[in-house]
Amino acid sequence: MKHIDIKEIVENKKKFIGKSVTVCGWVRTSRDSKTVAFVELNDGTMLKHMQIVFDKEKIDNCAAALPLCTSLKITGKVVKAANNPENVEINADTVEVLGECPPEYPIQKKPHSLEFLRTIPHLRMRTNTFSAMFRIRNVLTEAIHKYYLDRNYVYAHTPIITGSDCEGAGEGFKVTTIGYSNKFKTEEEYHANDFFSKSAGLTVSGQLEGEMMAMAFGKIYTFGPTFRAENSNTSRHAAEFWMNEPEVAFCDIDGLIEIAEEFIKFITKFVLDKCKDELAFFERFYEKGLIEKLTGIVEKDFARVDYTEAIEILKKCSKAKEFQYPVEWGCDLQTEHERYLTEEHFAKPCFVVNYPKAIKSFYMKQNDDGKTVAATDLLVPGVGEIIGGSEREANYEKLKNEIVARGMNLSDYEQYLDLRKYGSVPHAGFGLGLERMLMYITGIGNIRDTAIFPRARNELR
Ligand code: 4AD
């Protein structure tokens, strides 16, 4: 079906004025008067719609206002818009109705709540909010690839089915083709009879495989679906989300923090430059001051604080008594603590560094104090943690002892330990949650509204 993208016309107005074009799309609004009718047509190539003007004497198959989401093929002349000569519109010569849309179509002109739209995930991408969201998601993905590929990183596709729980938090989904039954005497026997002859699950992180690639390619990144069966039914936790994990050889924790800051600035600027209409939309309807906030990210330095100092700040702050979870050295920072630090104390993105060993994963580099590890989380206002990363323990004995001390199965980590045997080097990496970054960039408050088909606790449509 030969036709032209509306975006092409809008971006090259001068070239098209006076020319006849054919466009296809869906009716987003429609109004009718005695002699002319107007339709706002959207073909999906941009957030904005194209106004189509029908002279009712000429076009007799569109007598009444067209129902929303009717699909049309229109041929007509591109002209300067009557109400704004900076814009263009199309005076229709012929209109073909490709698909009718009955009045029970659930998305009508009135504003719908995000909660309601979550019940119709197959249609919600037709609304302005989700059109803007998934366009930004697309551009953000492009920015992530561009950052790494321009800097000699190799994109590594790490497996989705894995035999190990990287984070050791036991939040994995099982992969099985047989149900557990009494016929198996032990769990081992059950696993031995399953598809892989061992226990398998969906990946919670591509990091361990990423480290293996980094020991050959120096700088790699993974970017793909990640799964966590977290029981927390919060607005920030998804069961399926996309994680981007760079892994960098010959890099320590300070080098990693520099990379993370440069990376967040780069991808934010990329979206600021390429998604002006979409960000203006979110600024108008979801977060006042959004564009200024994002510009600040690009222009201002992030804060950095040691975990130990952060605990002191939290204990002494005016809100200390109001915290639901008490603060003591050794505790994991809760959302309320993270948000106080980044929103009120620093009022900007903030890296917390050197966490207690006991609350972090086995693979993190043990600091000389014997108590902390070289780990960092990046906290941002409104969301909390968007990045978690660390320098890795590169010493064979230390890593092996840690695996044993945590009661983990040494044989599951033999290959991972081999990396420390054969030419071990200091190395570091982090994970960015794509959906958390999207919450931050758009000001949308629930992670379920950043994924095309969200999967979260009790959410699988
Ligand atoms: O801090 P996390 O658990 O770190 C890792 O998985 C490391 N293996 C990363 C690495 O060093 N290569 O997770 C990293 C990020 C979090 O900061 C958050 O943005 C996101 O992944 N994330 C989630 N996003 C949505 N829903 C969840 N349930 C998430 N869990 C983590």
Short mmCIF file of C-alpha atoms and ligand atoms in Angstrom, two decimals:
data_model
loop_
_atom_site.label_atom_id
_atom_site.label_comp_id
_atom_site.label_asym_id
_atom_site.label_seq_id
_atom_site.Cartn_x
_atom_site.Cartn_y
_atom_site.Cartn_z
CA MET A 1 0.00 0.00 0.00
CA LYS A 2 1.98 2.97 -1.23
CA HIS A 3 1.87 5.88 1.22
CA ILE A 4 4.16 8.28 3.06
CA ASP A 5 4.95 8.63 6.79
CA ILE A 6 3.34 11.64 8.46
CA LYS A 7 6.65 12.31 10.22
CA GLU A 8 8.34 12.62 6.83
CA ILE A 9 5.88 15.34 5.79
CA VAL A 10 6.07 17.24 9.10
CA GLU A 11 9.87 17.23 9.13
CA ASN A 12 10.13 18.37 5.50
CA LYS A 13 7.18 20.76 5.30
CA LYS A 14 8.63 23.07 2.64
CA LYS A 15 9.30 20.18 0.28
CA PHE A 16 5.73 18.90 0.53
CA ILE A 17 3.62 22.09 0.46
CA GLY A 18 1.50 22.05 -2.70
CA LYS A 19 2.19 18.37 -3.39
CA SER A 20 -0.31 15.53 -3.43
CA VAL A 21 0.41 12.75 -0.91
CA THR A 22 -1.17 9.54 0.36
CA VAL A 23 -1.15 8.92 4.12
CA CYS A 24 -2.61 6.11 6.23
CA GLY A 25 -3.49 6.16 9.91
CA TRP A 26 -6.08 6.09 12.67
CA VAL A 27 -8.55 8.82 13.65
CA ARG A 28 -7.52 10.31 16.99
CA THR A 29 -10.10 13.11 17.05
CA SER A 30 -12.76 14.17 14.64
CA ARG A 31 -15.01 17.21 14.36
CA ASP A 32 -17.74 18.11 11.99
CA SER A 33 -19.33 21.33 10.72
CA LYS A 34 -21.79 22.08 7.98
CA THR A 35 -19.45 22.13 5.04
CA VAL A 36 -16.14 20.77 6.30
CA ALA A 37 -14.98 18.01 8.63
CA PHE A 38 -11.64 17.74 10.45
CA VAL A 39 -9.78 14.64 11.49
CA GLU A 40 -6.59 14.37 13.52
CA LEU A 41 -4.83 11.40 11.99
CA ASN A 42 -1.99 9.48 13.61
CA ASP A 43 0.05 6.88 11.75
CA GLY A 44 2.36 5.96 14.64
CA THR A 45 5.47 7.63 13.22
CA MET A 46 5.28 10.52 15.68
CA LEU A 47 3.43 11.67 18.77
CA LYS A 48 1.77 14.55 16.96
CA HIS A 49 -1.22 14.06 14.66
CA MET A 50 -1.79 15.40 11.13
CA GLN A 51 -4.92 17.46 10.55
CA ILE A 52 -6.95 16.32 7.56
CA VAL A 53 -9.60 18.65 6.17
CA PHE A 54 -12.57 17.19 4.28
CA ASP A 55 -14.65 19.35 1.99
CA LYS A 56 -17.98 17.61 2.44
CA GLU A 57 -19.12 18.43 -1.09
CA LYS A 58 -16.09 16.64 -2.48
CA ILE A 59 -15.87 13.71 -0.01
CA ASP A 60 -19.21 12.01 0.30
CA ASN A 61 -18.17 8.83 2.17
CA CYS A 62 -17.34 10.70 5.40
CA ALA A 63 -20.56 12.59 5.96
CA ALA A 64 -20.70 12.36 9.76
CA ALA A 65 -17.84 12.71 12.29
CA LEU A 66 -15.70 9.60 12.02
CA PRO A 67 -15.53 7.34 15.11
CA LEU A 68 -12.24 7.33 17.00
CA CYS A 69 -9.69 4.80 15.75
CA THR A 70 -11.30 4.27 12.37
CA SER A 71 -8.42 3.50 10.02
CA LEU A 72 -8.15 5.55 6.83
CA LYS A 73 -6.18 5.92 3.64
CA ILE A 74 -6.24 9.50 2.42
CA THR A 75 -4.92 11.16 -0.69
CA GLY A 76 -4.81 14.94 -0.72
CA LYS A 77 -2.81 18.14 -1.04
CA VAL A 78 -0.40 19.36 1.66
CA VAL A 79 -1.15 23.02 2.51
CA LYS A 80 -0.17 25.53 5.19
CA ALA A 81 -2.49 25.07 8.18
CA ALA A 82 -5.27 27.67 8.24
CA ASN A 83 -4.85 28.42 11.97
CA ASN A 84 -1.02 28.35 12.03
CA PRO A 85 1.07 28.82 8.86
CA GLU A 86 4.05 27.17 10.63
CA ASN A 87 2.14 23.87 10.48
CA VAL A 88 0.80 21.89 7.56
CA GLU A 89 -2.45 20.05 7.01
CA ILE A 90 -3.88 17.92 4.20
CA ASN A 91 -6.91 18.84 2.11
CA ALA A 92 -8.35 15.45 1.28
CA ASP A 93 -9.26 14.51 -2.30
CA THR A 94 -10.13 10.87 -1.68
CA VAL A 95 -10.73 8.89 1.50
CA GLU A 96 -10.83 5.13 1.84
CA VAL A 97 -12.08 3.63 5.10
CA LEU A 98 -9.75 0.68 5.74
CA GLY A 99 -11.29 -0.48 9.02
CA GLU A 100 -14.32 0.74 10.92
CA CYS A 101 -14.27 1.14 14.69
CA PRO A 102 -17.50 0.53 16.64
CA PRO A 103 -18.58 2.82 19.52
CA GLU A 104 -17.70 0.22 22.18
CA TYR A 105 -13.99 0.91 21.50
CA PRO A 106 -12.79 1.37 25.10
CA ILE A 107 -10.54 4.38 24.54
CA GLN A 108 -12.77 7.38 24.05
CA LYS A 109 -11.91 11.07 24.19
CA LYS A 110 -12.31 11.48 27.96
CA PRO A 111 -9.11 11.03 29.99
CA HIS A 112 -8.64 7.48 31.27
CA SER A 113 -6.77 6.58 34.45
CA LEU A 114 -3.47 4.71 34.18
CA GLU A 115 -5.05 1.98 36.34
CA PHE A 116 -7.86 1.51 33.83
CA LEU A 117 -5.45 1.51 30.91
CA ARG A 118 -3.45 -1.28 32.59
CA THR A 119 -6.52 -3.49 32.13
CA ILE A 120 -6.28 -3.06 28.35
CA PRO A 121 -2.54 -3.41 27.63
CA HIS A 122 -3.25 -4.41 24.02
CA LEU A 123 -4.87 -1.05 23.30
CA ARG A 124 -3.23 1.40 25.69
CA MET A 125 -0.29 2.03 23.35
CA ARG A 126 -2.77 3.97 21.20
CA THR A 127 -3.11 6.71 23.83
CA ASN A 128 -0.84 9.77 23.90
CA THR A 129 0.72 8.77 27.24
CA PHE A 130 1.84 5.38 26.02
CA SER A 131 2.71 6.62 22.57
CA ALA A 132 5.12 9.05 24.30
CA MET A 133 6.36 6.42 26.78
CA PHE A 134 7.17 3.70 24.26
CA ARG A 135 8.78 6.18 21.88
CA ILE A 136 11.08 7.31 24.70
CA ARG A 137 11.71 3.66 25.59
CA ASN A 138 12.78 3.06 21.99
CA VAL A 139 15.11 6.07 21.92
CA LEU A 140 16.55 5.25 25.34
CA THR A 141 17.40 1.78 24.09
CA GLU A 142 19.14 3.30 21.08
CA ALA A 143 21.08 5.64 23.40
CA ILE A 144 22.26 2.74 25.57
CA HIS A 145 23.60 0.79 22.59
CA LYS A 146 25.18 3.93 21.14
CA TYR A 147 27.02 4.82 24.34
CA TYR A 148 28.78 1.46 24.48
CA LEU A 149 29.28 0.75 20.78
CA ASP A 150 30.92 4.16 20.29
CA ARG A 151 33.41 3.25 23.04
CA ASN A 152 34.61 -0.17 21.87
CA TYR A 153 32.35 -2.30 24.06
CA VAL A 154 31.07 -5.62 22.69
CA TYR A 155 27.35 -6.39 23.04
CA ALA A 156 27.12 -9.81 24.73
CA HIS A 157 23.88 -11.80 24.63
CA THR A 158 23.92 -13.68 27.91
CA PRO A 159 21.55 -16.63 28.47
CA ILE A 160 18.02 -16.29 29.76
CA ILE A 161 17.93 -19.84 31.11
CA THR A 162 20.62 -20.32 33.73
CA GLY A 163 21.77 -22.80 36.35
CA SER A 164 22.91 -20.26 38.96
CA ASP A 165 21.34 -17.46 40.99
CA CYS A 166 23.80 -14.63 40.42
CA GLU A 167 22.58 -12.34 43.17
CA GLY A 168 22.21 -15.22 45.63
CA ALA A 169 18.94 -13.73 46.85
CA GLY A 170 16.80 -16.72 45.91
CA GLU A 171 14.46 -14.60 43.82
CA GLY A 172 14.60 -16.77 40.72
CA PHE A 173 11.76 -18.23 38.66
CA LYS A 174 12.16 -21.95 38.06
CA VAL A 175 12.30 -23.42 34.55
CA THR A 176 10.88 -26.92 34.44
CA THR A 177 9.04 -29.21 32.05
CA ILE A 178 7.84 -31.64 34.72
CA GLY A 179 5.85 -30.95 37.86
CA TYR A 180 7.21 -32.07 41.19
CA SER A 181 5.48 -35.23 42.42
CA ASN A 182 5.75 -37.89 45.13
CA LYS A 183 7.34 -40.22 42.63
CA PHE A 184 10.65 -38.39 43.29
CA LYS A 185 12.22 -39.29 46.60
CA THR A 186 14.46 -36.23 46.82
CA GLU A 187 14.76 -32.79 45.24
CA GLU A 188 17.98 -33.94 43.51
CA GLU A 189 16.12 -36.85 41.92
CA TYR A 190 13.40 -34.48 40.71
CA HIS A 191 15.96 -32.15 39.14
CA ALA A 192 17.87 -35.09 37.63
CA ASN A 193 14.71 -36.09 35.78
CA ASP A 194 13.95 -32.58 34.54
CA PHE A 195 14.83 -31.13 31.13
CA PHE A 196 18.39 -30.06 31.91
CA SER A 197 19.03 -32.88 34.41
CA LYS A 198 19.63 -30.15 36.95
CA SER A 199 17.83 -27.24 38.55
CA ALA A 200 17.32 -24.36 36.10
CA GLY A 201 15.81 -20.89 36.28
CA LEU A 202 15.31 -17.60 34.45
CA THR A 203 18.24 -15.22 34.76
CA VAL A 204 18.23 -12.60 37.54
CA SER A 205 21.34 -10.97 36.03
CA GLY A 206 23.69 -11.58 33.11
CA GLN A 207 26.65 -10.46 35.19
CA LEU A 208 28.46 -13.75 35.78
CA GLU A 209 28.45 -14.61 32.07
CA GLY A 210 29.23 -10.95 31.33
CA GLU A 211 32.36 -11.19 33.46
CA MET A 212 33.47 -14.19 31.43
CA MET A 213 33.08 -12.20 28.21
CA ALA A 214 34.89 -9.20 29.74
CA MET A 215 37.90 -11.39 30.50
CA ALA A 216 38.23 -11.91 26.73
CA PHE A 217 36.89 -8.68 25.22
CA GLY A 218 37.88 -6.18 27.90
CA LYS A 219 34.71 -4.10 27.75
CA ILE A 220 31.31 -5.69 27.20
CA TYR A 221 27.69 -4.95 27.96
CA THR A 222 24.60 -7.09 28.25
CA PHE A 223 21.11 -5.79 27.65
CA GLY A 224 18.08 -8.00 27.87
CA PRO A 225 15.13 -9.37 29.81
CA THR A 226 15.76 -10.16 33.46
CA PHE A 227 13.44 -11.92 35.87
CA ARG A 228 12.93 -11.65 39.61
CA ALA A 229 10.25 -13.38 41.63
CA GLU A 230 10.36 -10.66 44.25
CA ASN A 231 7.44 -10.74 46.55
CA SER A 232 7.32 -6.99 46.90
CA ASN A 233 4.20 -5.59 45.31
CA THR A 234 5.64 -2.08 44.94
CA SER A 235 5.50 0.55 42.24
CA ARG A 236 9.25 0.00 41.53
CA HIS A 237 9.50 -3.78 41.25
CA ALA A 238 8.72 -5.74 38.12
CA ALA A 239 8.93 -9.52 37.75
CA GLU A 240 10.28 -9.07 34.20
CA PHE A 241 12.38 -6.04 33.36
CA TRP A 242 15.25 -5.12 31.08
CA MET A 243 18.66 -4.76 32.61
CA ASN A 244 21.73 -3.26 31.00
CA GLU A 245 25.00 -4.47 32.53
CA PRO A 246 28.40 -3.21 31.41
CA GLU A 247 31.41 -5.16 32.63
CA VAL A 248 34.82 -3.53 32.38
CA ALA A 249 38.24 -5.15 32.78
CA PHE A 250 41.12 -3.12 34.26
CA CYS A 251 38.66 -0.96 36.17
CA ASP A 252 38.18 -0.27 39.89
CA ILE A 253 35.24 1.17 41.82
CA ASP A 254 36.25 4.79 41.19
CA GLY A 255 36.57 4.15 37.46
CA LEU A 256 33.17 2.46 37.48
CA ILE A 257 31.48 5.42 39.16
CA GLU A 258 32.97 7.74 36.54
CA ILE A 259 31.62 5.52 33.75
CA ALA A 260 28.18 5.30 35.36
CA GLU A 261 27.90 9.08 35.71
CA GLU A 262 29.06 9.75 32.15
CA PHE A 263 26.69 7.06 30.87
CA ILE A 264 23.60 8.43 32.67
CA LYS A 265 24.41 11.94 31.42
CA PHE A 266 24.87 10.65 27.86
CA ILE A 267 21.61 8.69 27.66
CA THR A 268 19.66 11.52 29.33
CA LYS A 269 21.01 14.08 26.84
CA PHE A 270 20.26 11.75 23.94
CA VAL A 271 16.60 11.55 25.02
CA LEU A 272 16.45 15.30 25.67
CA ASP A 273 17.67 15.94 22.13
CA LYS A 274 15.55 13.34 20.34
CA CYS A 275 12.27 13.28 22.28
CA LYS A 276 11.32 16.94 22.65
CA ASP A 277 7.59 16.46 21.97
CA GLU A 278 7.36 13.43 24.24
CA LEU A 279 9.14 15.13 27.14
CA ALA A 280 7.01 18.26 26.72
CA PHE A 281 3.98 15.95 27.01
CA PHE A 282 5.23 14.37 30.26
CA GLU A 283 6.19 17.78 31.61
CA ARG A 284 2.65 19.04 30.94
CA PHE A 285 0.69 16.10 32.28
CA TYR A 286 2.90 14.20 34.75
CA GLU A 287 5.82 16.17 36.26
CA LYS A 288 6.16 19.92 36.29
CA GLY A 289 9.83 20.89 35.91
CA LEU A 290 10.74 17.57 34.27
CA ILE A 291 12.84 19.07 31.48
CA GLU A 292 14.73 21.33 33.89
CA LYS A 293 15.39 18.29 36.10
CA LEU A 294 16.78 16.31 33.16
CA THR A 295 18.89 19.24 31.99
CA GLY A 296 20.31 19.44 35.52
CA ILE A 297 21.31 15.76 35.30
CA VAL A 298 23.35 16.47 32.21
CA GLU A 299 24.97 19.65 33.50
CA LYS A 300 25.63 19.12 37.22
CA ASP A 301 27.94 16.70 39.02
CA PHE A 302 26.36 13.81 40.93
CA ALA A 303 26.96 13.51 44.69
CA ARG A 304 28.99 10.68 46.24
CA VAL A 305 28.81 9.51 49.82
CA ASP A 306 30.21 6.58 51.76
CA TYR A 307 27.61 4.23 53.22
CA THR A 308 29.02 4.88 56.71
CA GLU A 309 28.64 8.63 56.27
CA ALA A 310 25.14 8.18 54.80
CA ILE A 311 24.11 6.33 57.96
CA GLU A 312 25.38 9.25 60.06
CA ILE A 313 23.43 11.73 57.89
CA LEU A 314 20.26 9.67 58.25
CA LYS A 315 20.62 9.25 62.01
CA LYS A 316 21.09 12.98 62.54
CA CYS A 317 18.53 14.28 60.05
CA SER A 318 15.27 15.98 60.99
CA LYS A 319 13.27 13.03 59.63
CA ALA A 320 15.11 10.40 61.68
CA LYS A 321 12.20 9.88 64.03
CA GLU A 322 9.68 9.54 61.23
CA PHE A 323 11.47 6.68 59.42
CA GLN A 324 9.51 3.45 59.51
CA TYR A 325 12.74 1.42 59.46
CA PRO A 326 15.34 2.37 62.08
CA VAL A 327 18.80 3.28 60.83
CA GLU A 328 21.91 1.55 62.18
CA TRP A 329 25.25 0.76 60.59
CA GLY A 330 24.78 -2.59 58.87
CA CYS A 331 21.15 -2.08 57.83
CA ASP A 332 20.08 -2.15 54.21
CA LEU A 333 18.92 1.28 53.05
CA GLN A 334 15.15 1.29 52.58
CA THR A 335 13.37 3.38 49.97
CA GLU A 336 12.53 6.05 52.57
CA HIS A 337 16.25 6.40 53.42
CA GLU A 338 17.36 6.40 49.80
CA ARG A 339 14.80 9.05 48.95
CA TYR A 340 15.78 11.28 51.87
CA LEU A 341 19.42 11.19 50.79
CA THR A 342 18.86 11.91 47.12
CA GLU A 343 15.78 14.14 47.33
CA GLU A 344 16.37 16.19 50.45
CA HIS A 345 19.99 15.97 51.62
CA PHE A 346 21.79 16.12 48.27
CA ALA A 347 18.83 17.15 46.06
CA LYS A 348 20.43 15.40 43.09
CA PRO A 349 21.54 11.92 41.95
CA CYS A 350 23.88 10.40 44.48
CA PHE A 351 26.23 7.39 44.56
CA VAL A 352 26.36 5.54 47.88
CA VAL A 353 29.64 3.62 48.10
CA ASN A 354 31.24 0.89 50.27
CA TYR A 355 28.34 -1.03 51.78
CA PRO A 356 28.59 -3.58 54.61
CA LYS A 357 29.69 -6.93 53.23
CA ALA A 358 26.87 -8.82 54.95
CA ILE A 359 24.07 -7.09 53.00
CA LYS A 360 25.66 -7.38 49.55
CA SER A 361 26.39 -10.18 47.06
CA PHE A 362 29.21 -12.71 47.33
CA TYR A 363 31.14 -11.51 44.27
CA MET A 364 31.92 -7.97 45.44
CA LYS A 365 35.48 -6.87 46.16
CA GLN A 366 36.24 -7.04 49.86
CA ASN A 367 37.69 -3.78 51.19
CA ASP A 368 40.78 -3.75 53.44
CA ASP A 369 38.66 -2.83 56.50
CA GLY A 370 37.29 -6.41 56.46
CA LYS A 371 33.75 -5.04 56.94
CA THR A 372 32.73 -3.41 53.68
CA VAL A 373 32.72 -4.19 49.96
CA ALA A 374 33.46 -1.91 46.99
CA ALA A 375 29.81 -1.66 45.94
CA THR A 376 27.80 1.32 44.79
CA ASP A 377 24.15 2.16 44.21
CA LEU A 378 23.06 5.24 42.28
CA LEU A 379 20.01 6.87 43.85
CA VAL A 380 17.87 9.43 42.04
CA PRO A 381 15.07 11.70 43.29
CA GLY A 382 11.57 10.33 42.84
CA VAL A 383 12.63 6.75 42.16
CA GLY A 384 15.47 5.72 44.48
CA GLU A 385 17.97 3.15 43.21
CA ILE A 386 18.39 2.94 39.43
CA ILE A 387 21.89 1.42 39.31
CA GLY A 388 23.57 -1.25 41.44
CA GLY A 389 27.20 -2.15 40.79
CA SER A 390 30.56 -3.05 42.24
CA GLU A 391 34.19 -3.81 41.72
CA ARG A 392 34.46 -7.62 41.65
CA GLU A 393 36.56 -9.74 43.95
CA ALA A 394 39.45 -10.71 41.67
CA ASN A 395 41.38 -12.79 44.23
CA TYR A 396 40.76 -16.55 43.87
CA GLU A 397 41.14 -17.50 47.55
CA LYS A 398 39.04 -14.62 48.88
CA LEU A 399 36.21 -15.32 46.44
CA LYS A 400 36.28 -19.07 47.07
CA ASN A 401 36.18 -18.55 50.84
CA GLU A 402 33.25 -16.20 50.50
CA ILE A 403 31.26 -18.71 48.43
CA VAL A 404 31.92 -21.40 51.04
CA ALA A 405 31.18 -19.06 53.96
CA ARG A 406 27.79 -18.22 52.48
CA GLY A 407 26.92 -21.90 52.17
CA MET A 408 26.76 -21.72 48.38
CA ASN A 409 27.50 -24.74 46.25
CA LEU A 410 31.14 -24.41 45.16
CA SER A 411 30.70 -26.68 42.15
CA ASP A 412 28.14 -24.24 40.66
CA TYR A 413 30.82 -21.53 40.59
CA GLU A 414 33.83 -23.48 39.26
CA GLN A 415 33.85 -21.70 35.88
CA TYR A 416 33.35 -18.33 37.55
CA LEU A 417 36.27 -19.05 39.87
CA ASP A 418 38.40 -20.07 36.87
CA LEU A 419 38.38 -16.39 35.82
CA ARG A 420 40.39 -15.68 38.99
CA LYS A 421 42.80 -18.51 38.17
CA TYR A 422 43.64 -17.66 34.58
CA GLY A 423 44.91 -14.09 34.20
CA SER A 424 42.68 -12.42 36.80
CA VAL A 425 42.43 -8.62 36.55
CA PRO A 426 40.66 -5.90 38.55
CA HIS A 427 37.26 -5.46 36.97
CA ALA A 428 33.95 -3.83 37.74
CA GLY A 429 30.43 -3.47 36.41
CA PHE A 430 26.93 -2.26 37.14
CA GLY A 431 23.31 -2.94 36.25
CA LEU A 432 20.83 -0.28 35.16
CA GLY A 433 17.12 -1.12 35.26
CA LEU A 434 15.65 0.24 32.02
CA GLU A 435 12.17 0.63 33.47
CA ARG A 436 13.45 2.48 36.55
CA MET A 437 15.35 4.86 34.25
CA LEU A 438 12.14 5.37 32.27
CA MET A 439 10.26 6.24 35.46
CA TYR A 440 12.91 8.84 36.19
CA ILE A 441 12.97 10.28 32.67
CA THR A 442 9.18 10.53 32.28
CA GLY A 443 8.05 11.23 35.84
CA ILE A 444 5.66 8.25 35.69
CA GLY A 445 5.22 6.84 39.19
CA ASN A 446 4.56 3.16 38.53
CA ILE A 447 6.90 0.73 36.80
CA ARG A 448 3.86 -1.04 35.30
CA ASP A 449 3.43 1.94 32.99
CA THR A 450 6.93 1.76 31.52
CA ALA A 451 6.81 -1.77 30.04
CA ILE A 452 4.71 -2.63 27.02
CA PHE A 453 3.25 -5.71 28.70
CA PRO A 454 4.13 -5.38 32.40
CA ARG A 455 4.79 -8.47 34.45
CA ALA A 456 4.66 -7.95 38.20
CA ARG A 457 3.15 -9.68 41.24
CA ASN A 458 -0.45 -10.57 40.24
CA GLU A 459 0.02 -8.80 36.89
CA LEU A 460 0.13 -10.98 33.78
CA ARG A 461 -2.25 -9.96 31.02
O1 4AD B 1 21.27 -3.95 42.17
P1 4AD B 1 20.96 -5.13 41.29
O2 4AD B 1 20.29 -6.30 41.92
O3 4AD B 1 22.37 -5.53 40.65
C1 4AD B 1 22.61 -6.63 39.90
O4 4AD B 1 21.77 -7.41 39.48
C2 4AD B 1 24.05 -6.74 39.51
N1 4AD B 1 24.28 -8.11 39.02
C3 4AD B 1 24.37 -5.71 38.47
C4 4AD B 1 25.81 -5.74 38.06
O5 4AD B 1 26.66 -5.38 38.86
N2 4AD B 1 26.08 -6.15 36.83
O6 4AD B 1 20.08 -4.66 40.07
C5 4AD B 1 20.55 -3.66 39.19
C6 4AD B 1 19.41 -2.73 38.81
C7 4AD B 1 18.75 -2.02 39.99
O7 4AD B 1 19.49 -0.88 40.37
C8 4AD B 1 17.40 -1.65 39.39
O8 4AD B 1 17.49 -0.51 38.57
C9 4AD B 1 17.11 -2.84 38.51
O9 4AD B 1 18.33 -3.47 38.22
N3 4AD B 1 16.21 -3.80 39.19
C10 4AD B 1 14.89 -3.87 38.99
N4 4AD B 1 14.09 -3.16 38.18
C11 4AD B 1 12.78 -3.47 38.19
N5 4AD B 1 12.24 -4.46 38.93
C12 4AD B 1 13.02 -5.20 39.76
N6 4AD B 1 12.47 -6.19 40.45
C13 4AD B 1 14.41 -4.91 39.81
N7 4AD B 1 15.45 -5.44 40.47
C14 4AD B 1 16.55 -4.75 40.08
#
